[in-house]
XYZ file of C-alpha atoms in Angstrom:
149
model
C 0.000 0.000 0.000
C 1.304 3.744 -0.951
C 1.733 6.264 2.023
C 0.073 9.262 1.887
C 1.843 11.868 0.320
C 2.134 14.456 2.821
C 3.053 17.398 0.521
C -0.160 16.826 -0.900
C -2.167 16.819 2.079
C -0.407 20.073 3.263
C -1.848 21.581 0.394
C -5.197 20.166 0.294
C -5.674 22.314 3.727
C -3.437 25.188 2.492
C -6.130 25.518 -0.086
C -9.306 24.722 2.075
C -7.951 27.717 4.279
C -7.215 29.723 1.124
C -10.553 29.282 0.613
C -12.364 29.703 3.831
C -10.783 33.203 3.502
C -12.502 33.677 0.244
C -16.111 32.643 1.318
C -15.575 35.044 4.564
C -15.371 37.866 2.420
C -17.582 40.466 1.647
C -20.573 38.984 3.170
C -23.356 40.591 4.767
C -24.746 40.576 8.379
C -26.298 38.002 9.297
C -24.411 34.996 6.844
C -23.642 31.645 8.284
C -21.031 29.308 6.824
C -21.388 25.899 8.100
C -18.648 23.145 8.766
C -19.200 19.619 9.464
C -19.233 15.645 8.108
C -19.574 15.584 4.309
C -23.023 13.594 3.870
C -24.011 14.335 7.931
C -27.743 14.726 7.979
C -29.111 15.477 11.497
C -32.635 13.305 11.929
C -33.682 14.096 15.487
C -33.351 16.297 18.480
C -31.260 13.858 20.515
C -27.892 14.235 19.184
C -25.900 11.622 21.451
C -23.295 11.200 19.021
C -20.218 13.439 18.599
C -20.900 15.559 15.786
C -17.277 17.169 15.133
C -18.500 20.762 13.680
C -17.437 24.894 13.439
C -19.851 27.944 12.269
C -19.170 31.436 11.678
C -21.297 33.833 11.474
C -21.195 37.760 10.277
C -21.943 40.614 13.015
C -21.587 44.124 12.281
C -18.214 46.044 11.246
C -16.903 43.278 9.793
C -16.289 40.997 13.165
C -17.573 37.537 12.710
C -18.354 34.992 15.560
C -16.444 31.459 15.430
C -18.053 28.453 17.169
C -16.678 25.227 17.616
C -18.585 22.465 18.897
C -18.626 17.940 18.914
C -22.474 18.660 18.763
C -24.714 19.767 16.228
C -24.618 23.592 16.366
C -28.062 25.410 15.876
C -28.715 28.823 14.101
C -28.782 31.572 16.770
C -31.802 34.008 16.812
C -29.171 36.899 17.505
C -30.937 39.759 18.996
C -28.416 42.614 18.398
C -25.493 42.288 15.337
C -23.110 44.842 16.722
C -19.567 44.575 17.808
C -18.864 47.114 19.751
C -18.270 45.781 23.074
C -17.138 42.442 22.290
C -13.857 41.239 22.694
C -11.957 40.524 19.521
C -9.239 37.869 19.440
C -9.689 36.284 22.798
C -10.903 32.351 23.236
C -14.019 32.021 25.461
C -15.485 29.091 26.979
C -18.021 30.829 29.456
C -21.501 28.274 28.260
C -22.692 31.103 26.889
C -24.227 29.013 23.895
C -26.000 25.219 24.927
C -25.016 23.577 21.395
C -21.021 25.392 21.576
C -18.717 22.552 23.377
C -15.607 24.233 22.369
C -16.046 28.103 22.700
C -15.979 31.052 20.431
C -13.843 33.603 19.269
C -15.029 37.222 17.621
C -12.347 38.595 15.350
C -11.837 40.647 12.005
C -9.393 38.388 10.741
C -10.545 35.723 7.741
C -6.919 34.086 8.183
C -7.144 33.453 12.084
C -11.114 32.279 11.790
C -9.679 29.882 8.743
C -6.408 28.646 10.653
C -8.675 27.643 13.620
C -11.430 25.835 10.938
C -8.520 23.832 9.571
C -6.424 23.187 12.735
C -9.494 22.070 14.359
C -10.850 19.696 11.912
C -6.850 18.533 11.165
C -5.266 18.374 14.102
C -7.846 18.128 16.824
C -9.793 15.441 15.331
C -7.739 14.141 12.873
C -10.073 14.232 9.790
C -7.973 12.322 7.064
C -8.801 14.706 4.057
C -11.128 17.996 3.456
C -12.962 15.477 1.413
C -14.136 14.049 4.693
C -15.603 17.888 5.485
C -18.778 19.298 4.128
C -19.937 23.159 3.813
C -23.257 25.118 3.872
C -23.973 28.488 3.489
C -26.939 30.237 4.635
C -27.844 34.399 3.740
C -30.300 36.841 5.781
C -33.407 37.194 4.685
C -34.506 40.736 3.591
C -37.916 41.622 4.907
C -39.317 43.444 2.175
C -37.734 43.399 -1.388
C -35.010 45.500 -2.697
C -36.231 48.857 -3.934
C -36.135 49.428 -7.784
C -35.787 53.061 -7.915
């Protein structure tokens, strides 16, 4: 049997972070990108099994939210998208969030939020290839259609 070859691999997540940077961009308040099991499909409420996962999600003035979690992470009915009093860069782990096992981080920077997505799904749980990984992207819903002036 052929090893890996890890110059490959190195790549492969060099160019899943490459582009977790690019989907980050430019995205309005209120987007969701969604990391997890390629093929995962979550059919009930229960969730007893470890469901290795990450979300980000865009607040205001560019700061998004990372959360890591081994369980299914829901969609958070965020009352207030500003950032002015939260604290960029630092890990928390204060249970803020029922479905977040593994805390959250606010920051401006694509390449840290992507770094952490890749180390966590790499390293921490050892997922062989971003093959393994699957992504889902959700937009905000505008209340009343765009005006046509």
């Amino acid at each position: 049997m052929d090893e890996p070859d890890k110059k490959s691999d190195v790549h492969e997540w060099s160019d899943m972070a490459a582009w977790l940077v690019e989907s980050l961009t430019d995205k309005p308040v209120g987007f969701i990108l969604e990391m997890g099991p390629s093929g995962y499909i979550d059919y009930d409420d229960d969730h007893e099994d470890e469901v290795v996962c990450a979300q980000v999600q865009m607040l205001a003035d560019g700061v998004m939210m990372l959360r890591r979690s081994r369980s299914v992470l829901g969609h958070l009915l965020i009352a207030d998208y500003s950032s002015d009093k939260l604290p960029l860069n630092k890990w928390l782990y204060n249970d803020n969030f029922d479905d977040c096992t593994d805390g959250y981080l606010f920051s401006r920077d694509p390449e840290l939020l992507a770094d952490i997505c890749v180390t966590w799904f790499r390293d921490n749980w050892a997922t062989e290839s971003t093959d393994a990984l699957g992504c889902e992207y959700r937009y905000p819903d505008d209340l009343l259609p765009p005006d046509d002036d």
